[in-house]
């Protein structure tokens, strides 16, 4: 892309030289400078993820194709964004960042790049968004560039989640753990004691009032015990689902499951998170209500 002698030096500088500008000019340029830095940072992060994909390839041609895409993302989100230019991306970069980036070098290898499920769409998205960044100079640079930079960061985050989930699926499958079965984890034991104590207390109270010789009374006591324990067991299960990397949950999904777990049984969430101690204290000592 052709750049003017006036704008190019400012674009290449991490800290644009605003010497000689009055306060009003500086105030007008500050949002644009911040947007340019935001775009460059998002581009670097996206390129790092694409290079991670490249490093996983068994076919060297696929690896090179993804490396070229990563380099093009850095250029398109950095020095190709030139205020005052025509906003057009260089033809070579447009070609490199085309949607067929997910095909890698299939025309020479007769194979597709090795991508985990869920990685293809973020890969297309980061390339398409990066290719669109230079055109922001034709409109409201600060607002449009910031919006696309945020989208680029979100697409990269989705890519990382898919990569982590794919890597987790390749690990040996572990047997699901229920509350109280992991005897080696002191926090698990702490949470289990909390739930078991409440269940036992509910059971004993019901028996005391219903009578332990009455079948109906024992059934009611068991119902009370299960009701006291159910929320804690469900909360622990939700936490383990949320923390399973194979699901590739994004931060909002992870937080949502943790919030539901806390609504079911805040004490269990605090116990498993270590908020109530490390679980190694004497279980016979009084514990806060």
PDB file of C-alpha atoms in Angstrom:
ATOM      1  CA  UNK A   1       0.000   0.000   0.000  1.00  0.00           C
ATOM      2  CA  UNK A   2       1.330   3.463  -0.900  1.00  0.00           C
ATOM      3  CA  UNK A   3       1.863   5.703   2.105  1.00  0.00           C
ATOM      4  CA  UNK A   4       2.407   9.424   2.295  1.00  0.00           C
ATOM      5  CA  UNK A   5       5.528  10.945   3.764  1.00  0.00           C
ATOM      6  CA  UNK A   6       3.360  12.694   6.320  1.00  0.00           C
ATOM      7  CA  UNK A   7       1.435   9.775   7.748  1.00  0.00           C
ATOM      8  CA  UNK A   8       3.762   6.801   7.427  1.00  0.00           C
ATOM      9  CA  UNK A   9       6.307   7.749  10.140  1.00  0.00           C
ATOM     10  CA  UNK A  10       3.513   8.325  12.670  1.00  0.00           C
ATOM     11  CA  UNK A  11       1.947   4.948  11.880  1.00  0.00           C
ATOM     12  CA  UNK A  12       5.206   3.034  12.368  1.00  0.00           C
ATOM     13  CA  UNK A  13       5.957   4.635  15.725  1.00  0.00           C
ATOM     14  CA  UNK A  14       4.746   2.985  18.920  1.00  0.00           C
ATOM     15  CA  UNK A  15       4.534   6.421  20.524  1.00  0.00           C
ATOM     16  CA  UNK A  16       3.517   8.931  17.826  1.00  0.00           C
ATOM     17  CA  UNK A  17       5.410  12.210  17.954  1.00  0.00           C
ATOM     18  CA  UNK A  18       2.873  14.923  18.594  1.00  0.00           C
ATOM     19  CA  UNK A  19       5.416  17.685  19.201  1.00  0.00           C
ATOM     20  CA  UNK A  20       4.123  20.986  17.944  1.00  0.00           C
ATOM     21  CA  UNK A  21       0.462  20.024  18.103  1.00  0.00           C
ATOM     22  CA  UNK A  22      -1.823  22.174  20.187  1.00  0.00           C
ATOM     23  CA  UNK A  23      -4.074  20.648  22.822  1.00  0.00           C
ATOM     24  CA  UNK A  24      -7.082  20.406  20.511  1.00  0.00           C
ATOM     25  CA  UNK A  25      -5.119  18.527  17.838  1.00  0.00           C
ATOM     26  CA  UNK A  26      -3.702  16.137  20.405  1.00  0.00           C
ATOM     27  CA  UNK A  27      -7.180  15.459  21.799  1.00  0.00           C
ATOM     28  CA  UNK A  28      -8.439  14.667  18.292  1.00  0.00           C
ATOM     29  CA  UNK A  29      -5.562  12.326  17.483  1.00  0.00           C
ATOM     30  CA  UNK A  30      -5.479  10.479  20.806  1.00  0.00           C
ATOM     31  CA  UNK A  31      -8.481   8.192  20.087  1.00  0.00           C
ATOM     32  CA  UNK A  32      -7.071   7.274  16.675  1.00  0.00           C
ATOM     33  CA  UNK A  33      -3.656   6.512  18.173  1.00  0.00           C
ATOM     34  CA  UNK A  34      -5.254   4.333  20.845  1.00  0.00           C
ATOM     35  CA  UNK A  35      -7.275   2.493  18.187  1.00  0.00           C
ATOM     36  CA  UNK A  36      -4.166   1.887  16.097  1.00  0.00           C
ATOM     37  CA  UNK A  37      -2.358   0.413  19.109  1.00  0.00           C
ATOM     38  CA  UNK A  38      -5.400  -1.700  19.946  1.00  0.00           C
ATOM     39  CA  UNK A  39      -5.546  -3.086  16.402  1.00  0.00           C
ATOM     40  CA  UNK A  40      -1.822  -3.845  16.353  1.00  0.00           C
ATOM     41  CA  UNK A  41      -2.021  -5.663  19.675  1.00  0.00           C
ATOM     42  CA  UNK A  42      -5.044  -7.704  18.584  1.00  0.00           C
ATOM     43  CA  UNK A  43      -3.246  -8.572  15.369  1.00  0.00           C
ATOM     44  CA  UNK A  44      -0.142  -9.756  17.188  1.00  0.00           C
ATOM     45  CA  UNK A  45      -2.257 -11.969  19.466  1.00  0.00           C
ATOM     46  CA  UNK A  46      -4.173 -13.431  16.514  1.00  0.00           C
ATOM     47  CA  UNK A  47      -0.957 -14.093  14.625  1.00  0.00           C
ATOM     48  CA  UNK A  48       0.519 -15.882  17.641  1.00  0.00           C
ATOM     49  CA  UNK A  49      -2.455 -18.259  17.683  1.00  0.00           C
ATOM     50  CA  UNK A  50      -2.172 -18.916  13.925  1.00  0.00           C
ATOM     51  CA  UNK A  51       1.535 -19.660  14.383  1.00  0.00           C
ATOM     52  CA  UNK A  52       0.538 -22.138  17.085  1.00  0.00           C
ATOM     53  CA  UNK A  53      -1.593 -23.884  14.466  1.00  0.00           C
ATOM     54  CA  UNK A  54       1.319 -23.808  12.048  1.00  0.00           C
ATOM     55  CA  UNK A  55       3.621 -25.452  14.571  1.00  0.00           C
ATOM     56  CA  UNK A  56       1.216 -28.361  14.904  1.00  0.00           C
ATOM     57  CA  UNK A  57       1.241 -29.282  11.227  1.00  0.00           C
ATOM     58  CA  UNK A  58       2.855 -32.478  10.020  1.00  0.00           C
ATOM     59  CA  UNK A  59       2.997 -31.193   6.437  1.00  0.00           C
ATOM     60  CA  UNK A  60       5.618 -28.494   5.990  1.00  0.00           C
ATOM     61  CA  UNK A  61       3.621 -26.853   3.181  1.00  0.00           C
ATOM     62  CA  UNK A  62       0.630 -26.392   5.485  1.00  0.00           C
ATOM     63  CA  UNK A  63       2.880 -24.943   8.166  1.00  0.00           C
ATOM     64  CA  UNK A  64       4.346 -22.417   5.720  1.00  0.00           C
ATOM     65  CA  UNK A  65       0.890 -21.385   4.491  1.00  0.00           C
ATOM     66  CA  UNK A  66      -0.273 -20.690   8.044  1.00  0.00           C
ATOM     67  CA  UNK A  67       2.952 -18.848   8.849  1.00  0.00           C
ATOM     68  CA  UNK A  68       2.355 -16.610   5.842  1.00  0.00           C
ATOM     69  CA  UNK A  69      -1.176 -15.959   7.078  1.00  0.00           C
ATOM     70  CA  UNK A  70       0.185 -15.015  10.509  1.00  0.00           C
ATOM     71  CA  UNK A  71       2.660 -12.574   8.962  1.00  0.00           C
ATOM     72  CA  UNK A  72      -0.124 -11.085   6.847  1.00  0.00           C
ATOM     73  CA  UNK A  73      -2.323 -10.580   9.924  1.00  0.00           C
ATOM     74  CA  UNK A  74       0.463  -8.622  11.613  1.00  0.00           C
ATOM     75  CA  UNK A  75       0.943  -6.417   8.547  1.00  0.00           C
ATOM     76  CA  UNK A  76      -2.777  -5.858   7.944  1.00  0.00           C
ATOM     77  CA  UNK A  77      -3.374  -4.867  11.576  1.00  0.00           C
ATOM     78  CA  UNK A  78      -0.267  -2.715  11.782  1.00  0.00           C
ATOM     79  CA  UNK A  79       1.619  -0.812   9.140  1.00  0.00           C
ATOM     80  CA  UNK A  80      -1.050  -1.325   6.444  1.00  0.00           C
ATOM     81  CA  UNK A  81      -3.470   0.903   8.381  1.00  0.00           C
ATOM     82  CA  UNK A  82      -2.398   4.303   7.085  1.00  0.00           C
ATOM     83  CA  UNK A  83      -4.611   7.303   7.849  1.00  0.00           C
ATOM     84  CA  UNK A  84      -5.155   9.360   4.719  1.00  0.00           C
ATOM     85  CA  UNK A  85      -4.592   6.438   2.348  1.00  0.00           C
ATOM     86  CA  UNK A  86      -7.094   4.743   0.014  1.00  0.00           C
ATOM     87  CA  UNK A  87      -7.762   2.011   2.623  1.00  0.00           C
ATOM     88  CA  UNK A  88      -7.009  -0.801   0.188  1.00  0.00           C
ATOM     89  CA  UNK A  89      -5.061  -3.838   1.310  1.00  0.00           C
ATOM     90  CA  UNK A  90      -2.154  -4.944  -0.863  1.00  0.00           C
ATOM     91  CA  UNK A  91      -3.213  -7.667  -3.297  1.00  0.00           C
ATOM     92  CA  UNK A  92      -0.701 -10.184  -1.950  1.00  0.00           C
ATOM     93  CA  UNK A  93      -2.130  -9.781   1.545  1.00  0.00           C
ATOM     94  CA  UNK A  94      -5.720 -10.046   0.327  1.00  0.00           C
ATOM     95  CA  UNK A  95      -4.819 -13.341  -1.316  1.00  0.00           C
ATOM     96  CA  UNK A  96      -3.004 -14.652   1.765  1.00  0.00           C
ATOM     97  CA  UNK A  97      -5.885 -13.720   4.060  1.00  0.00           C
ATOM     98  CA  UNK A  98      -8.599 -15.230   1.871  1.00  0.00           C
ATOM     99  CA  UNK A  99     -11.112 -17.656   3.376  1.00  0.00           C
ATOM    100  CA  UNK A 100      -9.293 -20.564   1.760  1.00  0.00           C
ATOM    101  CA  UNK A 101      -6.570 -20.157   4.395  1.00  0.00           C
ATOM    102  CA  UNK A 102      -8.238 -23.145   6.077  1.00  0.00           C
ATOM    103  CA  UNK A 103      -7.242 -25.238   3.037  1.00  0.00           C
ATOM    104  CA  UNK A 104      -3.567 -24.520   3.607  1.00  0.00           C
ATOM    105  CA  UNK A 105      -1.487 -25.976   0.769  1.00  0.00           C
ATOM    106  CA  UNK A 106      -4.065 -28.617  -0.185  1.00  0.00           C
ATOM    107  CA  UNK A 107      -3.398 -27.995  -3.876  1.00  0.00           C
ATOM    108  CA  UNK A 108       0.100 -29.464  -3.430  1.00  0.00           C
ATOM    109  CA  UNK A 109      -0.386 -31.870  -0.544  1.00  0.00           C
ATOM    110  CA  UNK A 110      -3.839 -33.278  -1.409  1.00  0.00           C
ATOM    111  CA  UNK A 111      -4.568 -33.030   2.325  1.00  0.00           C
ATOM    112  CA  UNK A 112      -6.077 -30.439   4.632  1.00  0.00           C
ATOM    113  CA  UNK A 113      -4.282 -28.765   7.548  1.00  0.00           C
ATOM    114  CA  UNK A 114      -4.598 -30.527  10.882  1.00  0.00           C
ATOM    115  CA  UNK A 115      -7.196 -28.453  12.705  1.00  0.00           C
ATOM    116  CA  UNK A 116      -9.236 -29.333  15.761  1.00  0.00           C
ATOM    117  CA  UNK A 117     -13.027 -29.119  15.570  1.00  0.00           C
ATOM    118  CA  UNK A 118     -14.028 -25.516  16.098  1.00  0.00           C
ATOM    119  CA  UNK A 119     -10.738 -24.004  14.860  1.00  0.00           C
ATOM    120  CA  UNK A 120     -11.743 -23.480  11.229  1.00  0.00           C
ATOM    121  CA  UNK A 121     -14.277 -20.696  11.787  1.00  0.00           C
ATOM    122  CA  UNK A 122     -12.081 -18.607  14.123  1.00  0.00           C
ATOM    123  CA  UNK A 123      -9.217 -19.000  11.643  1.00  0.00           C
ATOM    124  CA  UNK A 124     -11.364 -17.666   8.813  1.00  0.00           C
ATOM    125  CA  UNK A 125     -12.672 -14.899  11.089  1.00  0.00           C
ATOM    126  CA  UNK A 126      -9.274 -13.589  12.219  1.00  0.00           C
ATOM    127  CA  UNK A 127      -8.054 -13.462   8.616  1.00  0.00           C
ATOM    128  CA  UNK A 128     -11.204 -11.728   7.341  1.00  0.00           C
ATOM    129  CA  UNK A 129     -11.259  -9.177  10.154  1.00  0.00           C
ATOM    130  CA  UNK A 130      -7.556  -8.426   9.770  1.00  0.00           C
ATOM    131  CA  UNK A 131      -8.057  -7.901   6.025  1.00  0.00           C
ATOM    132  CA  UNK A 132     -10.835  -5.388   6.748  1.00  0.00           C
ATOM    133  CA  UNK A 133      -8.859  -3.255   9.203  1.00  0.00           C
ATOM    134  CA  UNK A 134      -7.107  -0.957   6.685  1.00  0.00           C
ATOM    135  CA  UNK A 135     -10.459   0.152   5.233  1.00  0.00           C
ATOM    136  CA  UNK A 136     -11.315   1.852   8.535  1.00  0.00           C
ATOM    137  CA  UNK A 137      -9.261   4.857   7.445  1.00  0.00           C
ATOM    138  CA  UNK A 138     -12.077   5.758   5.029  1.00  0.00           C
ATOM    139  CA  UNK A 139     -14.610   6.279   7.837  1.00  0.00           C
ATOM    140  CA  UNK A 140     -14.533   7.019  11.550  1.00  0.00           C
ATOM    141  CA  UNK A 141     -11.084   5.549  12.147  1.00  0.00           C
ATOM    142  CA  UNK A 142     -11.121   5.460  15.941  1.00  0.00           C
ATOM    143  CA  UNK A 143     -14.610   3.981  16.349  1.00  0.00           C
ATOM    144  CA  UNK A 144     -14.512   1.510  13.454  1.00  0.00           C
ATOM    145  CA  UNK A 145     -10.975   0.332  14.116  1.00  0.00           C
ATOM    146  CA  UNK A 146     -11.691  -0.207  17.810  1.00  0.00           C
ATOM    147  CA  UNK A 147     -14.818  -2.232  16.999  1.00  0.00           C
ATOM    148  CA  UNK A 148     -13.000  -4.472  14.524  1.00  0.00           C
ATOM    149  CA  UNK A 149     -10.022  -4.851  16.859  1.00  0.00           C
ATOM    150  CA  UNK A 150     -12.387  -6.052  19.580  1.00  0.00           C
ATOM    151  CA  UNK A 151     -13.929  -8.522  17.121  1.00  0.00           C
ATOM    152  CA  UNK A 152     -10.463  -9.729  16.175  1.00  0.00           C
ATOM    153  CA  UNK A 153      -9.626 -10.309  19.835  1.00  0.00           C
ATOM    154  CA  UNK A 154     -12.906 -12.206  20.343  1.00  0.00           C
ATOM    155  CA  UNK A 155     -12.249 -14.424  17.317  1.00  0.00           C
ATOM    156  CA  UNK A 156      -8.761 -15.161  18.617  1.00  0.00           C
ATOM    157  CA  UNK A 157     -10.173 -16.049  22.020  1.00  0.00           C
ATOM    158  CA  UNK A 158     -12.632 -18.443  20.363  1.00  0.00           C
ATOM    159  CA  UNK A 159      -9.723 -19.987  18.482  1.00  0.00           C
ATOM    160  CA  UNK A 160      -7.736 -20.498  21.674  1.00  0.00           C
ATOM    161  CA  UNK A 161     -10.776 -22.122  23.311  1.00  0.00           C
ATOM    162  CA  UNK A 162     -11.161 -24.525  20.393  1.00  0.00           C
ATOM    163  CA  UNK A 163      -7.449 -25.329  20.485  1.00  0.00           C
ATOM    164  CA  UNK A 164      -7.526 -26.017  24.217  1.00  0.00           C
ATOM    165  CA  UNK A 165     -10.631 -28.184  23.856  1.00  0.00           C
ATOM    166  CA  UNK A 166      -9.051 -30.149  21.020  1.00  0.00           C
ATOM    167  CA  UNK A 167      -5.883 -30.714  23.020  1.00  0.00           C
ATOM    168  CA  UNK A 168      -7.919 -31.863  26.014  1.00  0.00           C
ATOM    169  CA  UNK A 169      -9.779 -34.399  23.891  1.00  0.00           C
ATOM    170  CA  UNK A 170      -6.491 -36.047  22.962  1.00  0.00           C
ATOM    171  CA  UNK A 171      -5.609 -36.732  26.586  1.00  0.00           C
ATOM    172  CA  UNK A 172      -6.556 -40.016  28.261  1.00  0.00           C
ATOM    173  CA  UNK A 173     -10.160 -39.969  29.432  1.00  0.00           C
ATOM    174  CA  UNK A 174     -10.456 -39.693  33.195  1.00  0.00           C
ATOM    175  CA  UNK A 175     -13.305 -41.148  35.178  1.00  0.00           C
ATOM    176  CA  UNK A 176     -15.729 -38.414  36.253  1.00  0.00           C
ATOM    177  CA  UNK A 177     -15.304 -37.499  39.915  1.00  0.00           C
ATOM    178  CA  UNK A 178     -18.237 -37.030  42.245  1.00  0.00           C
ATOM    179  CA  UNK A 179     -18.082 -35.112  45.490  1.00  0.00           C
ATOM    180  CA  UNK A 180     -16.322 -37.147  48.174  1.00  0.00           C
ATOM    181  CA  UNK A 181     -14.637 -39.653  45.870  1.00  0.00           C
ATOM    182  CA  UNK A 182     -11.316 -37.810  45.529  1.00  0.00           C
ATOM    183  CA  UNK A 183      -9.738 -38.733  48.858  1.00  0.00           C
ATOM    184  CA  UNK A 184      -6.406 -37.203  47.837  1.00  0.00           C
ATOM    185  CA  UNK A 185      -7.918 -33.714  47.487  1.00  0.00           C
ATOM    186  CA  UNK A 186      -8.296 -31.983  50.878  1.00  0.00           C
ATOM    187  CA  UNK A 187     -10.681 -29.384  49.430  1.00  0.00           C
ATOM    188  CA  UNK A 188     -12.912 -32.137  48.118  1.00  0.00           C
ATOM    189  CA  UNK A 189     -12.946 -33.728  51.559  1.00  0.00           C
ATOM    190  CA  UNK A 190     -13.742 -30.369  53.132  1.00  0.00           C
ATOM    191  CA  UNK A 191     -16.712 -29.791  50.831  1.00  0.00           C
ATOM    192  CA  UNK A 192     -17.935 -33.353  51.299  1.00  0.00           C
ATOM    193  CA  UNK A 193     -17.841 -33.023  55.099  1.00  0.00           C
ATOM    194  CA  UNK A 194     -19.914 -29.859  54.861  1.00  0.00           C
ATOM    195  CA  UNK A 195     -22.581 -31.558  52.743  1.00  0.00           C
ATOM    196  CA  UNK A 196     -22.521 -34.796  54.758  1.00  0.00           C
ATOM    197  CA  UNK A 197     -22.848 -32.943  58.067  1.00  0.00           C
ATOM    198  CA  UNK A 198     -25.888 -31.035  56.859  1.00  0.00           C
ATOM    199  CA  UNK A 199     -27.472 -34.200  55.464  1.00  0.00           C
ATOM    200  CA  UNK A 200     -26.883 -36.077  58.724  1.00  0.00           C
ATOM    201  CA  UNK A 201     -28.312 -33.223  60.766  1.00  0.00           C
ATOM    202  CA  UNK A 202     -31.441 -33.072  58.595  1.00  0.00           C
ATOM    203  CA  UNK A 203     -31.841 -36.842  58.867  1.00  0.00           C
ATOM    204  CA  UNK A 204     -31.529 -36.879  62.660  1.00  0.00           C
ATOM    205  CA  UNK A 205     -33.911 -33.967  63.146  1.00  0.00           C
ATOM    206  CA  UNK A 206     -36.552 -35.650  61.018  1.00  0.00           C
ATOM    207  CA  UNK A 207     -36.175 -38.939  62.887  1.00  0.00           C
ATOM    208  CA  UNK A 208     -36.467 -37.164  66.187  1.00  0.00           C
ATOM    209  CA  UNK A 209     -39.816 -35.670  65.253  1.00  0.00           C
ATOM    210  CA  UNK A 210     -41.167 -38.495  63.109  1.00  0.00           C
ATOM    211  CA  UNK A 211     -40.037 -41.468  65.171  1.00  0.00           C
ATOM    212  CA  UNK A 212     -37.450 -43.985  63.987  1.00  0.00           C
ATOM    213  CA  UNK A 213     -39.805 -46.946  64.236  1.00  0.00           C
ATOM    214  CA  UNK A 214     -42.207 -45.562  61.716  1.00  0.00           C
ATOM    215  CA  UNK A 215     -41.505 -46.443  58.070  1.00  0.00           C
ATOM    216  CA  UNK A 216     -43.074 -43.235  56.918  1.00  0.00           C
ATOM    217  CA  UNK A 217     -40.920 -41.302  59.371  1.00  0.00           C
ATOM    218  CA  UNK A 218     -37.719 -42.923  58.087  1.00  0.00           C
ATOM    219  CA  UNK A 219     -38.735 -42.108  54.528  1.00  0.00           C
ATOM    220  CA  UNK A 220     -39.276 -38.485  55.502  1.00  0.00           C
ATOM    221  CA  UNK A 221     -35.921 -38.403  57.251  1.00  0.00           C
ATOM    222  CA  UNK A 222     -34.216 -39.750  54.120  1.00  0.00           C
ATOM    223  CA  UNK A 223     -36.027 -37.161  51.996  1.00  0.00           C
ATOM    224  CA  UNK A 224     -34.798 -34.379  54.279  1.00  0.00           C
ATOM    225  CA  UNK A 225     -31.229 -35.674  54.085  1.00  0.00           C
ATOM    226  CA  UNK A 226     -31.276 -35.831  50.289  1.00  0.00           C
ATOM    227  CA  UNK A 227     -32.760 -32.340  50.099  1.00  0.00           C
ATOM    228  CA  UNK A 228     -30.002 -30.996  52.344  1.00  0.00           C
ATOM    229  CA  UNK A 229     -27.269 -32.649  50.280  1.00  0.00           C
ATOM    230  CA  UNK A 230     -28.659 -32.265  46.756  1.00  0.00           C
ATOM    231  CA  UNK A 231     -27.711 -28.657  46.168  1.00  0.00           C
ATOM    232  CA  UNK A 232     -24.129 -29.179  47.286  1.00  0.00           C
ATOM    233  CA  UNK A 233     -23.648 -32.280  45.144  1.00  0.00           C
ATOM    234  CA  UNK A 234     -25.093 -30.500  42.113  1.00  0.00           C
ATOM    235  CA  UNK A 235     -22.915 -27.430  42.752  1.00  0.00           C
ATOM    236  CA  UNK A 236     -19.759 -29.566  42.901  1.00  0.00           C
ATOM    237  CA  UNK A 237     -20.730 -31.308  39.656  1.00  0.00           C
ATOM    238  CA  UNK A 238     -21.258 -27.975  37.884  1.00  0.00           C
ATOM    239  CA  UNK A 239     -17.846 -26.729  39.002  1.00  0.00           C
ATOM    240  CA  UNK A 240     -16.176 -29.816  37.574  1.00  0.00           C
ATOM    241  CA  UNK A 241     -18.043 -29.442  34.314  1.00  0.00           C
ATOM    242  CA  UNK A 242     -17.022 -25.775  34.115  1.00  0.00           C
ATOM    243  CA  UNK A 243     -13.371 -26.612  34.771  1.00  0.00           C
ATOM    244  CA  UNK A 244     -13.222 -29.361  32.131  1.00  0.00           C
ATOM    245  CA  UNK A 245     -10.950 -28.006  29.355  1.00  0.00           C
ATOM    246  CA  UNK A 246     -12.409 -30.451  26.835  1.00  0.00           C
ATOM    247  CA  UNK A 247     -15.561 -28.318  26.690  1.00  0.00           C
ATOM    248  CA  UNK A 248     -13.654 -25.237  25.563  1.00  0.00           C
ATOM    249  CA  UNK A 249     -15.878 -22.896  27.559  1.00  0.00           C
ATOM    250  CA  UNK A 250     -15.280 -19.194  27.136  1.00  0.00           C
ATOM    251  CA  UNK A 251     -14.867 -17.026  30.272  1.00  0.00           C
ATOM    252  CA  UNK A 252     -18.522 -15.928  30.263  1.00  0.00           C
ATOM    253  CA  UNK A 253     -19.774 -19.522  30.084  1.00  0.00           C
ATOM    254  CA  UNK A 254     -17.361 -20.581  32.814  1.00  0.00           C
ATOM    255  CA  UNK A 255     -18.499 -17.739  35.060  1.00  0.00           C
ATOM    256  CA  UNK A 256     -22.169 -18.512  34.397  1.00  0.00           C
ATOM    257  CA  UNK A 257     -21.763 -22.112  35.579  1.00  0.00           C
ATOM    258  CA  UNK A 258     -19.899 -20.942  38.676  1.00  0.00           C
ATOM    259  CA  UNK A 259     -22.700 -18.479  39.453  1.00  0.00           C
ATOM    260  CA  UNK A 260     -25.318 -21.223  39.173  1.00  0.00           C
ATOM    261  CA  UNK A 261     -23.218 -23.441  41.442  1.00  0.00           C
ATOM    262  CA  UNK A 262     -22.969 -20.648  44.014  1.00  0.00           C
ATOM    263  CA  UNK A 263     -26.741 -20.202  43.960  1.00  0.00           C
ATOM    264  CA  UNK A 264     -27.157 -23.939  44.608  1.00  0.00           C
ATOM    265  CA  UNK A 265     -24.649 -24.101  47.464  1.00  0.00           C
ATOM    266  CA  UNK A 266     -22.301 -21.210  48.164  1.00  0.00           C
ATOM    267  CA  UNK A 267     -20.569 -23.100  50.984  1.00  0.00           C
ATOM    268  CA  UNK A 268     -19.505 -25.929  48.671  1.00  0.00           C
ATOM    269  CA  UNK A 269     -18.216 -23.448  46.066  1.00  0.00           C
ATOM    270  CA  UNK A 270     -16.183 -21.697  48.769  1.00  0.00           C
ATOM    271  CA  UNK A 271     -14.885 -25.003  50.138  1.00  0.00           C
ATOM    272  CA  UNK A 272     -13.754 -26.277  46.739  1.00  0.00           C
ATOM    273  CA  UNK A 273     -12.226 -22.902  45.929  1.00  0.00           C
ATOM    274  CA  UNK A 274     -10.210 -22.774  49.158  1.00  0.00           C
ATOM    275  CA  UNK A 275     -12.056 -19.787  50.621  1.00  0.00           C
ATOM    276  CA  UNK A 276     -12.726 -21.722  53.849  1.00  0.00           C
ATOM    277  CA  UNK A 277      -9.192 -23.006  54.348  1.00  0.00           C
ATOM    278  CA  UNK A 278      -6.992 -25.619  52.725  1.00  0.00           C
ATOM    279  CA  UNK A 279      -8.998 -28.563  54.027  1.00  0.00           C
ATOM    280  CA  UNK A 280      -6.176 -29.928  56.181  1.00  0.00           C
ATOM    281  CA  UNK A 281      -7.433 -28.650  59.546  1.00  0.00           C
ATOM    282  CA  UNK A 282      -8.878 -30.970  62.162  1.00  0.00           C
ATOM    283  CA  UNK A 283     -12.450 -31.802  61.047  1.00  0.00           C
ATOM    284  CA  UNK A 284     -13.539 -32.076  64.723  1.00  0.00           C
ATOM    285  CA  UNK A 285     -12.813 -28.394  65.346  1.00  0.00           C
ATOM    286  CA  UNK A 286     -15.801 -26.022  65.198  1.00  0.00           C
ATOM    287  CA  UNK A 287     -16.353 -24.517  61.776  1.00  0.00           C
ATOM    288  CA  UNK A 288     -18.087 -21.255  60.946  1.00  0.00           C
ATOM    289  CA  UNK A 289     -21.763 -21.531  60.083  1.00  0.00           C
TER     290      UNK A 289
END
